[in-house]
Coordinates of N, CA and C in Angstrom, one line a residue:
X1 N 21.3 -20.7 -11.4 CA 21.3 -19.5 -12.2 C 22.7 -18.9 -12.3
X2 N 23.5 -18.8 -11.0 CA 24.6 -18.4 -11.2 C 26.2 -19.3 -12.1
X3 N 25.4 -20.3 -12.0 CA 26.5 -21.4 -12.4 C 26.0 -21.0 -14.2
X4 N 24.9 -20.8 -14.6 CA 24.7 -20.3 -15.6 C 25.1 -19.0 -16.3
X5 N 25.8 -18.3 -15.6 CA 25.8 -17.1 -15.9 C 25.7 -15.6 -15.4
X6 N 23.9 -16.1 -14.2 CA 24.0 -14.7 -13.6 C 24.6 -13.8 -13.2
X7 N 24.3 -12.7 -13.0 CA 25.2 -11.9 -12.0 C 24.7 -11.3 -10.6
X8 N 23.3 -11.7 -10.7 CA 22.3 -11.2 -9.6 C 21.0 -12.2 -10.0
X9 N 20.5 -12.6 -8.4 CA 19.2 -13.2 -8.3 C 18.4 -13.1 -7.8
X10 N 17.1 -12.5 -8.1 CA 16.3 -11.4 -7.3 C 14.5 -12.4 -7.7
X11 N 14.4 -13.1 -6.2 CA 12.8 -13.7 -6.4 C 11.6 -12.5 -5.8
X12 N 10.7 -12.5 -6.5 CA 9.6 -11.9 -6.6 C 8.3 -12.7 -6.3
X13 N 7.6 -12.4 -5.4 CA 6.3 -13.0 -5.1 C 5.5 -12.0 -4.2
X14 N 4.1 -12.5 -5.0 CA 3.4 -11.9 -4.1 C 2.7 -12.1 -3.0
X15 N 2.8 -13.2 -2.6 CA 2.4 -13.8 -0.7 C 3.2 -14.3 -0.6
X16 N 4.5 -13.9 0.6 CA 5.6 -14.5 1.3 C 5.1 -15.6 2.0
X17 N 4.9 -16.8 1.9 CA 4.4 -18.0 2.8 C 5.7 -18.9 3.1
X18 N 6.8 -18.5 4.0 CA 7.8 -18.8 4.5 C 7.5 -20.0 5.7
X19 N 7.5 -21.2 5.5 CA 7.1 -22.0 6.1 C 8.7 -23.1 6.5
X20 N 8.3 -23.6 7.7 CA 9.9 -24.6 7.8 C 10.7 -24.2 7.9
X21 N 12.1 -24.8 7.0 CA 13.2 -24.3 6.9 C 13.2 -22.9 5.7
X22 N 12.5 -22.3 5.2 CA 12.2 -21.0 4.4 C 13.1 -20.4 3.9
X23 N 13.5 -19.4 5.0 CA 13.7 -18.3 5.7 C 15.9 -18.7 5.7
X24 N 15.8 -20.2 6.0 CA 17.2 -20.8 6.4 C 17.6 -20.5 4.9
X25 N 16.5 -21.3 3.9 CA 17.3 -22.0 2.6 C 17.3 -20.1 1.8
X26 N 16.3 -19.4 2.1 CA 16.5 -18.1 1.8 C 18.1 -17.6 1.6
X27 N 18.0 -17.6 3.5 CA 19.5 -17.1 3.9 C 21.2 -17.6 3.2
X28 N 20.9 -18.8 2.6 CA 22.0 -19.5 1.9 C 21.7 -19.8 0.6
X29 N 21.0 -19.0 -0.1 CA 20.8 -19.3 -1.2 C 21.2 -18.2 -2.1
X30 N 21.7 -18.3 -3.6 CA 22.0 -16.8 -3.9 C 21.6 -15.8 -4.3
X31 N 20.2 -15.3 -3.8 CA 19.3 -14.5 -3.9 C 20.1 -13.3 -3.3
X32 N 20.1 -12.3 -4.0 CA 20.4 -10.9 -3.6 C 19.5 -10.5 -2.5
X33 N 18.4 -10.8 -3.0 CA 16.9 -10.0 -2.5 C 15.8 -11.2 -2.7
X34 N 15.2 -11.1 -1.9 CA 13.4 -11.6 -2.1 C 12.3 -10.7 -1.9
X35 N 11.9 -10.5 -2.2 CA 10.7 -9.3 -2.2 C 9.6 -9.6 -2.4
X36 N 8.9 -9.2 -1.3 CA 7.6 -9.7 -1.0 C 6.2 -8.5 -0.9
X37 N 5.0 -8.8 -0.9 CA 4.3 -7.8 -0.6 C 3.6 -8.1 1.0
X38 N 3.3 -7.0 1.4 CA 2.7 -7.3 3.0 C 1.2 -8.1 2.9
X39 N 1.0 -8.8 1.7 CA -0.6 -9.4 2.1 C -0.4 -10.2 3.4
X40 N 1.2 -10.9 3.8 CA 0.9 -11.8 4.5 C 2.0 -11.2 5.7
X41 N 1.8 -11.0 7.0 CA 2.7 -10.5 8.1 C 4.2 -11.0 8.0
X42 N 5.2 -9.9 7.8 CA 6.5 -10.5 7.3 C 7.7 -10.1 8.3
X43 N 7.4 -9.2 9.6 CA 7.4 -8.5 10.4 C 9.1 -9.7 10.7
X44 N 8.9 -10.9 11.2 CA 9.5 -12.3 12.2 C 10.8 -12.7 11.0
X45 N 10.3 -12.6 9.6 CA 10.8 -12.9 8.9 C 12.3 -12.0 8.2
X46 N 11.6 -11.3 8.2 CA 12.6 -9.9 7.6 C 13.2 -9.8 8.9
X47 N 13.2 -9.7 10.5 CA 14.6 -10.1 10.8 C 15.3 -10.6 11.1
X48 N 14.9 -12.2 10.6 CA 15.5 -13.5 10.3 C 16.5 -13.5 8.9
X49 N 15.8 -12.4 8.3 CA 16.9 -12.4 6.7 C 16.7 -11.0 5.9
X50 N 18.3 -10.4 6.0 CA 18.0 -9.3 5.2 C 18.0 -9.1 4.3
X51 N 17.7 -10.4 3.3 CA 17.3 -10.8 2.2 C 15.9 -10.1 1.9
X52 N 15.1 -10.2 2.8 CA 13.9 -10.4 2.6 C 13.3 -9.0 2.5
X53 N 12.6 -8.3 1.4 CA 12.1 -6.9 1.1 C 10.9 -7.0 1.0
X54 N 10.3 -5.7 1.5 CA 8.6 -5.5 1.8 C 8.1 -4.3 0.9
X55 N 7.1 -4.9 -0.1 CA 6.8 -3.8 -0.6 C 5.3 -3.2 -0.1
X56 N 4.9 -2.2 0.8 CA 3.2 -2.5 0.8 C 2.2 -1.8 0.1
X57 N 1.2 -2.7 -0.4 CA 0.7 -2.9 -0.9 C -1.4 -2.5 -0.4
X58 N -1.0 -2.2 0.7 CA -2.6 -2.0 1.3 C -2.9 -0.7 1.1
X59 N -2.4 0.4 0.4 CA -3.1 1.1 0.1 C -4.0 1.4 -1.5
X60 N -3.1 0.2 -2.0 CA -3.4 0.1 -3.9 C -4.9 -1.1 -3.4
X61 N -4.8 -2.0 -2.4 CA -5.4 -2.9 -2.3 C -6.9 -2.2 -1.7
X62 N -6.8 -0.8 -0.8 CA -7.8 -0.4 -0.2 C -8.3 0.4 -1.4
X63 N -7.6 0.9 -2.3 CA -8.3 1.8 -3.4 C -9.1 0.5 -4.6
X64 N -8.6 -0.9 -4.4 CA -9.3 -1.4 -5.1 C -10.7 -1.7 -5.1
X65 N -10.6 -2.0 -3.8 CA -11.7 -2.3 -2.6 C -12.7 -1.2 -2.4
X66 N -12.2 0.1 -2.4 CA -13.6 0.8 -2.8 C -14.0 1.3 -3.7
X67 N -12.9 1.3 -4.8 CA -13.6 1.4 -6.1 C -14.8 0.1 -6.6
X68 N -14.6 -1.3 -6.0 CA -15.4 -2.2 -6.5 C -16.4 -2.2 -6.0
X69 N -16.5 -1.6 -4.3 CA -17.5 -1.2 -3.7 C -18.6 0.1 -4.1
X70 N -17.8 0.8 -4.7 CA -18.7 1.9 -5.4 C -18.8 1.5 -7.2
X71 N -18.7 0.6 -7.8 CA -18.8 0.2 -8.9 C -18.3 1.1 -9.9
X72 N -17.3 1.7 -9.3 CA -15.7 2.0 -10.5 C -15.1 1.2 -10.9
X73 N -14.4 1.7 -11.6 CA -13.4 1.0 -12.4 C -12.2 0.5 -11.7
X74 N -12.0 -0.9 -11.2 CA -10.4 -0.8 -10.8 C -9.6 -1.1 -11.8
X75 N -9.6 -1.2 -13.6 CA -8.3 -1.2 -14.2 C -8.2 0.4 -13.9
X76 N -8.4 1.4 -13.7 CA -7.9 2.4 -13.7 C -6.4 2.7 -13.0
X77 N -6.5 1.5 -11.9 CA -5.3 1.5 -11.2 C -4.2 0.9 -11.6
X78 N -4.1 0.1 -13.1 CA -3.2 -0.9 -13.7 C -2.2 0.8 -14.1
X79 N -2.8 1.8 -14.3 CA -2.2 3.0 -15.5 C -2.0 4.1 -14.2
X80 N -2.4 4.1 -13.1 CA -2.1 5.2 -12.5 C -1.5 4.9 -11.0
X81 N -1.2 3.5 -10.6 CA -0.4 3.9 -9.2 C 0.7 3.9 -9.4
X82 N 1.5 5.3 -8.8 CA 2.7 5.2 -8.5 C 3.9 3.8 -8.2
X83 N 4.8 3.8 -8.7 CA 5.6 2.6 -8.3 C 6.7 3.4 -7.8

């Protein structure tokens, strides 16, 4: 991407599953940032690479969870959680 052009490389996912060499090819690659959400423990990883960004996510995930448990609506959360 950079040999194309870029000026910044920023990967986005939503379950960090850093397995192997990961975390290495992370560290040398030209990612500004990776950013991840806490579904999956990232605690080992993030200080293996300050690459690595944590967004969390378990409280959007707990409001999903009892809105489906109480037979609300969860699009309502597509229009109202804070970012």
């Amino acid at each position: 991407l950079m040999e194309a052009g870029a000026t910044r490389v920023y990967a986005i996912l939503t379950h960090g599953i850093f397995s192997g060499p990961a975390v290495s090819r992370i560290n040398n690659a030209c990612f500004e940032a990776v950013v991840v959400t806490n579904t999956i423990p990232q605690e080992q990883h993030m200080k293996d690479s300050s690459k690595i960004q944590l967004i969390d996510v378990s409280n959007i995930l707990a409001e999903a969870i009892r809105r489906t448990h109480n037979g609300e609506s969860v699009s309502f959360l597509f229009n109202s959680v804070p970012l």
